[in-house]
Tab-separated table of C-alpha atoms in Angstrom:
chain	number	residue	atom	x	y	z
H	860	UNK	CA	30.053	21.845	63.051
H	861	UNK	CA	30.839	21.023	59.450
H	862	UNK	CA	30.560	17.337	60.243
H	863	UNK	CA	27.128	17.872	61.783
H	864	UNK	CA	25.956	19.872	58.753
H	865	UNK	CA	27.275	17.175	56.391
H	866	UNK	CA	25.425	14.568	58.400
H	867	UNK	CA	22.168	16.483	58.127
H	868	UNK	CA	22.775	16.991	54.379
H	869	UNK	CA	23.538	13.306	53.809
H	870	UNK	CA	20.361	12.189	55.566
H	871	UNK	CA	18.387	14.732	53.521
H	872	UNK	CA	19.856	13.353	50.291
H	873	UNK	CA	18.986	9.795	51.361
H	874	UNK	CA	15.446	10.886	52.194
H	875	UNK	CA	15.025	12.547	48.783
H	876	UNK	CA	16.401	9.452	47.002
H	877	UNK	CA	14.022	7.188	48.937
H	878	UNK	CA	11.133	9.503	48.084
H	879	UNK	CA	12.034	9.410	44.377
H	880	UNK	CA	12.342	5.608	44.428
H	881	UNK	CA	8.983	5.319	46.175
H	882	UNK	CA	7.373	7.597	43.577
H	883	UNK	CA	8.897	5.565	40.730
H	884	UNK	CA	7.627	2.333	42.285
H	885	UNK	CA	4.155	3.857	42.698
H	886	UNK	CA	4.049	4.986	39.060
H	887	UNK	CA	5.257	1.553	37.882
H	888	UNK	CA	2.642	-0.189	40.039
H	889	UNK	CA	-0.064	2.173	38.714
H	890	UNK	CA	0.935	1.421	35.113
H	891	UNK	CA	0.943	-2.303	35.808
H	892	UNK	CA	-2.469	-2.057	37.452
H	893	UNK	CA	-3.857	-0.108	34.487
H	894	UNK	CA	-2.460	-2.623	31.974
H	895	UNK	CA	-4.383	-5.363	33.777
H	896	UNK	CA	-7.721	-3.703	33.076
H	897	UNK	CA	-9.722	-5.870	30.683
H	898	UNK	CA	-9.570	-4.500	27.120
H	899	UNK	CA	-12.843	-6.156	26.071
H	900	UNK	CA	-14.706	-4.656	29.034
H	901	UNK	CA	-13.068	-1.274	28.453
H	902	UNK	CA	-14.214	-1.322	24.813
H	903	UNK	CA	-17.727	-2.358	25.868
H	904	UNK	CA	-17.928	0.603	28.232
H	905	UNK	CA	-16.929	2.842	25.322
H	906	UNK	CA	-19.664	1.349	23.132
H	907	UNK	CA	-17.660	-1.202	21.122
H	908	UNK	CA	-18.681	-4.865	21.134
H	909	UNK	CA	-17.072	-7.898	19.449
H	910	UNK	CA	-18.290	-9.167	16.086
H	911	UNK	CA	-16.901	-12.597	16.898
H	912	UNK	CA	-15.529	-14.215	20.028
H	913	UNK	CA	-13.717	-17.506	20.508
H	914	UNK	CA	-12.148	-19.077	23.560
H	915	UNK	CA	-8.903	-17.171	23.048
H	916	UNK	CA	-9.678	-14.021	21.081
H	917	UNK	CA	-12.273	-11.425	20.144
H	918	UNK	CA	-12.661	-9.562	16.848
H	919	UNK	CA	-14.065	-6.025	16.673
H	920	UNK	CA	-14.821	-3.458	14.032
H	921	UNK	CA	-11.915	-1.138	14.689
H	922	UNK	CA	-12.633	1.628	17.226
H	923	UNK	CA	-9.788	3.606	15.621
H	924	UNK	CA	-11.151	3.864	12.064
H	925	UNK	CA	-14.119	3.062	9.848
H	926	UNK	CA	-14.417	-0.465	8.438
H	927	UNK	CA	-17.045	-3.022	7.456
H	928	UNK	CA	-15.133	-6.204	8.335
H	929	UNK	CA	-13.717	-6.786	11.783
H	930	UNK	CA	-9.909	-6.619	11.727
H	931	UNK	CA	-9.289	-5.406	15.279
H	932	UNK	CA	-8.115	-8.346	17.376
H	933	UNK	CA	-8.000	-8.718	21.154
H	934	UNK	CA	-6.127	-11.663	22.665
H	935	UNK	CA	-8.123	-12.948	25.626
H	936	UNK	CA	-5.078	-14.885	26.741
H	937	UNK	CA	-2.649	-11.944	26.803
H	938	UNK	CA	-5.050	-8.977	27.157
H	939	UNK	CA	-3.411	-7.260	24.188
H	940	UNK	CA	-4.943	-5.695	21.059
H	941	UNK	CA	-3.801	-5.412	17.448
H	942	UNK	CA	-5.400	-3.453	14.614
H	943	UNK	CA	-4.446	-5.189	11.362
H	944	UNK	CA	-5.648	-2.225	9.314
H	945	UNK	CA	-3.092	0.198	10.715
H	946	UNK	CA	-0.506	-2.257	12.018
H	947	UNK	CA	-0.642	-1.024	15.613
H	948	UNK	CA	-1.302	-2.756	18.909
H	949	UNK	CA	-0.438	-2.914	22.580
H	950	UNK	CA	-1.951	-2.680	26.039
H	951	UNK	CA	-5.153	-1.001	27.190
H	952	UNK	CA	-3.083	2.129	27.916
H	953	UNK	CA	-1.881	2.232	24.302
H	954	UNK	CA	-5.480	1.757	23.137
H	955	UNK	CA	-6.813	4.702	25.151
H	956	UNK	CA	-3.920	6.853	23.924
H	957	UNK	CA	-4.883	6.019	20.313
H	958	UNK	CA	-8.630	6.458	20.849
H	959	UNK	CA	-8.381	9.681	22.837
H	960	UNK	CA	-5.229	11.085	21.163
H	961	UNK	CA	-3.810	11.684	24.612
H	962	UNK	CA	-0.650	11.173	26.664
H	963	UNK	CA	0.213	8.226	28.906
H	964	UNK	CA	-0.680	10.315	31.960
H	965	UNK	CA	-4.076	11.295	30.535
H	966	UNK	CA	-4.791	7.682	29.541
H	967	UNK	CA	-3.918	6.579	33.076
H	968	UNK	CA	-6.255	9.203	34.539
H	969	UNK	CA	-9.051	8.076	32.224
H	970	UNK	CA	-8.614	4.445	33.234
H	971	UNK	CA	-8.200	5.309	36.916
H	972	UNK	CA	-11.535	7.151	36.880
H	973	UNK	CA	-13.242	3.945	35.763
H	974	UNK	CA	-13.405	1.656	38.774
H	975	UNK	CA	-15.962	-0.861	37.509
H	976	UNK	CA	-13.867	-2.458	34.757
H	977	UNK	CA	-12.805	-5.917	35.958
H	978	UNK	CA	-9.098	-6.601	36.018
H	979	UNK	CA	-7.629	-9.069	33.576
H	980	UNK	CA	-5.960	-12.117	35.065
H	981	UNK	CA	-3.395	-13.933	32.954
H	982	UNK	CA	-4.454	-17.582	32.655
H	983	UNK	CA	-2.073	-20.159	33.994
H	984	UNK	CA	0.126	-21.529	31.208
H	985	UNK	CA	-0.802	-24.975	29.996
H	986	UNK	CA	1.914	-27.465	29.189
H	987	UNK	CA	2.391	-28.193	25.497
H	988	UNK	CA	-0.043	-25.440	24.448
H	989	UNK	CA	0.611	-24.151	20.940
H	990	UNK	CA	-0.956	-21.055	19.401
H	991	UNK	CA	1.081	-21.017	16.221
H	992	UNK	CA	-0.619	-21.834	12.923
H	993	UNK	CA	0.919	-24.883	11.261
H	994	UNK	CA	0.195	-25.272	7.542
H	995	UNK	CA	-0.406	-28.955	6.862
H	996	UNK	CA	-1.771	-28.947	3.314
H	997	UNK	CA	-1.750	-26.799	0.154
H	998	UNK	CA	-3.907	-27.546	-2.875
H	999	UNK	CA	-6.285	-26.248	-5.530
H	1000	UNK	CA	-9.361	-24.400	-4.313
H	1001	UNK	CA	-12.164	-26.948	-4.392
H	1002	UNK	CA	-13.887	-27.203	-0.995
H	1003	UNK	CA	-17.589	-26.430	-1.418
H	1004	UNK	CA	-17.600	-24.119	1.624
H	1005	UNK	CA	-14.755	-22.021	0.223
H	1006	UNK	CA	-16.397	-21.892	-3.202
H	1007	UNK	CA	-19.580	-20.722	-1.511
H	1008	UNK	CA	-17.652	-18.046	0.338
H	1009	UNK	CA	-16.139	-16.814	-2.943
H	1010	UNK	CA	-19.624	-16.624	-4.480
H	1011	UNK	CA	-20.807	-14.534	-1.524
H	1012	UNK	CA	-17.981	-12.075	-2.271
H	1013	UNK	CA	-18.804	-12.230	-6.024
H	1014	UNK	CA	-15.359	-13.652	-6.904
H	1015	UNK	CA	-15.387	-16.240	-9.740
H	1016	UNK	CA	-13.614	-19.451	-8.818
H	1017	UNK	CA	-11.358	-19.298	-11.883
H	1018	UNK	CA	-10.064	-15.860	-10.817
H	1019	UNK	CA	-9.376	-17.010	-7.256
H	1020	UNK	CA	-7.568	-20.120	-8.503
H	1021	UNK	CA	-5.132	-17.993	-10.487
H	1022	UNK	CA	-3.689	-16.470	-7.327
H	1023	UNK	CA	-4.892	-18.387	-4.268
H	1024	UNK	CA	-4.698	-21.888	-2.842
H	1025	UNK	CA	-6.780	-24.010	-0.530
H	1026	UNK	CA	-4.822	-24.132	2.723
H	1027	UNK	CA	-5.311	-26.669	5.489
H	1028	UNK	CA	-3.768	-25.717	8.801
H	1029	UNK	CA	-3.601	-26.809	12.404
H	1030	UNK	CA	-4.233	-24.469	15.328
H	1031	UNK	CA	-4.552	-25.542	18.964
H	1032	UNK	CA	-4.673	-29.214	17.924
H	1033	UNK	CA	-7.617	-28.631	15.578
H	1034	UNK	CA	-7.598	-28.594	11.779
H	1035	UNK	CA	-9.118	-25.878	9.592
H	1036	UNK	CA	-9.209	-24.867	5.932
H	1037	UNK	CA	-9.149	-21.459	4.247
H	1038	UNK	CA	-8.476	-19.514	1.070
H	1039	UNK	CA	-4.786	-18.653	1.137
H	1040	UNK	CA	-2.682	-15.999	-0.568
H	1041	UNK	CA	1.052	-16.517	-0.137
H	1042	UNK	CA	3.129	-13.559	0.992
H	1043	UNK	CA	6.684	-12.586	0.056
H	1044	UNK	CA	8.192	-14.420	3.048
H	1045	UNK	CA	6.366	-17.706	2.502
H	1046	UNK	CA	3.574	-17.112	5.029
H	1047	UNK	CA	-0.110	-17.258	4.131
H	1048	UNK	CA	-2.990	-14.822	4.471
H	1049	UNK	CA	-5.945	-17.034	5.407
H	1050	UNK	CA	-9.629	-16.262	4.878
H	1051	UNK	CA	-12.867	-18.186	5.217
H	1052	UNK	CA	-16.412	-17.241	6.097
H	1053	UNK	CA	-15.741	-17.287	9.830
H	1054	UNK	CA	-12.095	-16.455	10.298
H	1055	UNK	CA	-9.386	-14.024	9.223
H	1056	UNK	CA	-5.825	-14.952	10.100
H	1057	UNK	CA	-2.311	-15.421	8.784
H	1058	UNK	CA	0.527	-17.857	9.262
H	1059	UNK	CA	4.005	-16.686	10.160
H	1060	UNK	CA	5.922	-14.894	8.898
H	1061	UNK	CA	3.481	-12.105	7.981
H	1062	UNK	CA	4.336	-9.814	5.076
H	1063	UNK	CA	2.943	-8.277	1.880
H	1064	UNK	CA	2.149	-10.396	-1.204
H	1065	UNK	CA	3.713	-9.589	-4.575
H	1066	UNK	CA	2.369	-10.716	-7.956
H	1067	UNK	CA	5.056	-10.265	-10.602
H	1068	UNK	CA	3.941	-9.662	-14.187
H	1069	UNK	CA	7.251	-8.019	-15.230
H	1070	UNK	CA	5.559	-4.655	-15.648
H	1071	UNK	CA	6.672	-1.056	-15.112
H	1072	UNK	CA	3.302	-0.350	-13.489
H	1073	UNK	CA	2.469	-1.308	-9.895
H	1074	UNK	CA	-1.015	-1.723	-8.419
H	1075	UNK	CA	-1.358	-1.513	-4.631
H	1076	UNK	CA	-4.349	-2.959	-2.731
H	1077	UNK	CA	-4.919	-3.550	0.971
H	1078	UNK	CA	-6.156	-7.137	1.185
H	1079	UNK	CA	-6.896	-10.393	-0.624
H	1080	UNK	CA	-10.436	-9.541	-1.622
H	1081	UNK	CA	-9.533	-6.035	-2.766
H	1082	UNK	CA	-7.015	-7.606	-5.129
H	1083	UNK	CA	-9.350	-10.369	-6.342
H	1084	UNK	CA	-12.132	-7.816	-6.833
H	1085	UNK	CA	-9.833	-5.659	-8.955
H	1086	UNK	CA	-8.966	-8.741	-11.010
H	1087	UNK	CA	-12.698	-9.182	-11.675
H	1088	UNK	CA	-13.451	-5.513	-12.353
H	1089	UNK	CA	-10.410	-4.935	-14.581
H	1090	UNK	CA	-8.702	-8.215	-15.414
H	1091	UNK	CA	-6.728	-6.674	-18.281
H	1092	UNK	CA	-5.166	-4.052	-15.973
H	1093	UNK	CA	-4.174	-6.659	-13.388
H	1094	UNK	CA	-2.658	-9.012	-15.934
H	1095	UNK	CA	-0.572	-6.162	-17.389
H	1096	UNK	CA	0.712	-4.882	-14.019
H	1097	UNK	CA	2.741	-5.944	-11.014
H	1098	UNK	CA	0.556	-6.093	-7.914
H	1099	UNK	CA	1.338	-5.488	-4.264
H	1100	UNK	CA	-1.242	-6.769	-1.768
H	1101	UNK	CA	-0.264	-5.113	1.503
H	1102	UNK	CA	-2.120	-7.504	3.843
H	1103	UNK	CA	-1.730	-4.660	6.372
H	1104	UNK	CA	-1.152	-0.930	5.918
H	1105	UNK	CA	1.826	-1.310	8.235
H	1106	UNK	CA	3.758	-2.819	5.302
H	1107	UNK	CA	3.556	0.387	3.263
H	1108	UNK	CA	6.912	1.439	4.711
H	1109	UNK	CA	8.452	-1.808	3.476
H	1110	UNK	CA	7.432	-1.210	-0.143
H	1111	UNK	CA	8.136	2.519	-0.407
H	1112	UNK	CA	11.683	1.849	-1.635
H	1113	UNK	CA	10.197	-0.014	-4.635
H	1114	UNK	CA	7.933	2.832	-5.778
H	1115	UNK	CA	10.611	4.911	-7.586
H	1116	UNK	CA	11.449	1.946	-9.826
H	1117	UNK	CA	8.001	1.961	-11.454
H	1118	UNK	CA	6.779	4.264	-14.194
H	1119	UNK	CA	3.438	4.549	-12.420
H	1120	UNK	CA	1.919	3.296	-9.182
H	1121	UNK	CA	-1.864	3.066	-8.839
H	1122	UNK	CA	-3.331	2.999	-5.327
H	1123	UNK	CA	-6.571	1.162	-4.547
H	1124	UNK	CA	-6.724	1.685	-0.781
H	1125	UNK	CA	-9.866	1.728	1.352
H	1126	UNK	CA	-12.136	4.739	1.680
H	1127	UNK	CA	-11.582	4.999	5.419
H	1128	UNK	CA	-9.434	7.234	7.585
H	1129	UNK	CA	-6.389	4.948	7.522
H	1130	UNK	CA	-6.571	4.252	3.794
H	1131	UNK	CA	-7.087	7.872	2.833
H	1132	UNK	CA	-4.249	9.008	5.101
H	1133	UNK	CA	-1.858	6.469	3.573
H	1134	UNK	CA	-2.922	7.480	0.064
H	1135	UNK	CA	-2.324	11.151	0.735
H	1136	UNK	CA	1.096	10.503	2.278
H	1137	UNK	CA	2.253	8.582	-0.802
H	1138	UNK	CA	0.822	11.215	-3.163
H	1139	UNK	CA	2.835	13.847	-1.315
H	1140	UNK	CA	6.048	11.814	-1.517
H	1141	UNK	CA	6.066	10.499	-5.104
H	1142	UNK	CA	5.202	12.033	-8.482
H	1143	UNK	CA	4.508	8.642	-10.086
H	1144	UNK	CA	1.729	7.709	-7.631
H	1145	UNK	CA	-1.966	8.025	-8.561
H	1146	UNK	CA	-5.026	7.607	-6.378
H	1147	UNK	CA	-7.267	5.201	-8.326
H	1148	UNK	CA	-9.942	4.810	-5.645
H	1149	UNK	CA	-12.453	6.773	-7.759
H	1150	UNK	CA	-13.230	3.370	-9.298
H	1151	UNK	CA	-15.220	2.553	-6.154
H	1152	UNK	CA	-16.449	5.960	-5.002
H	1153	UNK	CA	-19.384	5.521	-2.631
H	1154	UNK	CA	-17.986	2.243	-1.315
H	1155	UNK	CA	-15.491	1.454	1.431
H	1156	UNK	CA	-13.441	-0.863	-0.772
H	1157	UNK	CA	-13.336	-2.698	-4.082
H	1158	UNK	CA	-15.170	-5.766	-2.838
H	1159	UNK	CA	-18.058	-3.684	-1.501
H	1160	UNK	CA	-18.514	-2.290	-5.000
H	1161	UNK	CA	-18.264	-5.739	-6.578
H	1162	UNK	CA	-20.825	-7.248	-4.185
H	1163	UNK	CA	-23.219	-4.353	-4.799
H	1164	UNK	CA	-22.922	-4.856	-8.560
H	1165	UNK	CA	-23.945	-8.472	-8.024
H	1166	UNK	CA	-26.995	-7.371	-6.031
H	1167	UNK	CA	-27.973	-4.865	-8.721
H	1168	UNK	CA	-27.630	-7.533	-11.425
H	1169	UNK	CA	-29.783	-10.002	-9.478
H	1170	UNK	CA	-32.511	-7.376	-9.102
């Protein structure tokens, strides 16, 4: 009798284990299916369209925050996104979780309800393909196209030459040129009229003027704009150009070593959140963004001043 009962119990345990394994496989398959939903098409359905598209990537104004220059990247080869402004990225599931402030389960339900979004198919790998940026030349800023781009951002050439270089680089067997600001790890932040990118490794940029005051800006043109608007302040201060808000954590350990730290972060949700967090943590930190009240960032203010002068 006991043997018969044990046999029934053993089969029941096996059945439960098989049921659990089947459920786990179903959940895994559902997640995998959801991850294959096209991010670009998902964004389009939610009312977000690319500002620029190439064969391998698309650039959007971030759907997660307010901005005037597209810094939200979607890899068309990998079907992955990355928001350079907040230093976050991932799959379409991660994107919906960020946009909707919801759980994985809720994101899955949202995506499952949408049956018209085409699935993403990973392209077949090509032999000898190379997506890494290779810097092939570094020199003084002199290309007429880059000088024209600086004029459009109202940055004098002599200011840009103090801190930036003309960078020639190779990507996918083609050569390009850009304005480059070197970061602390030897990589380059690259900007031209049509493209925003960086070579590896990516990090923040530090300009050392042996000062006990630190200025913190988000990007290249915020820093260059500040150098135009208040050259004396910049020359008398150390400067940290974050190149991405995600690097704030990396520089926090430096903040206590300065007498004062002035923040010039963007007037958007991400910038204001980061500013407030640092103000709450450190007594020597000051929000200096009043300099460009009414504008998203320093360069917006500088460009508007140029327009007002021309009028």
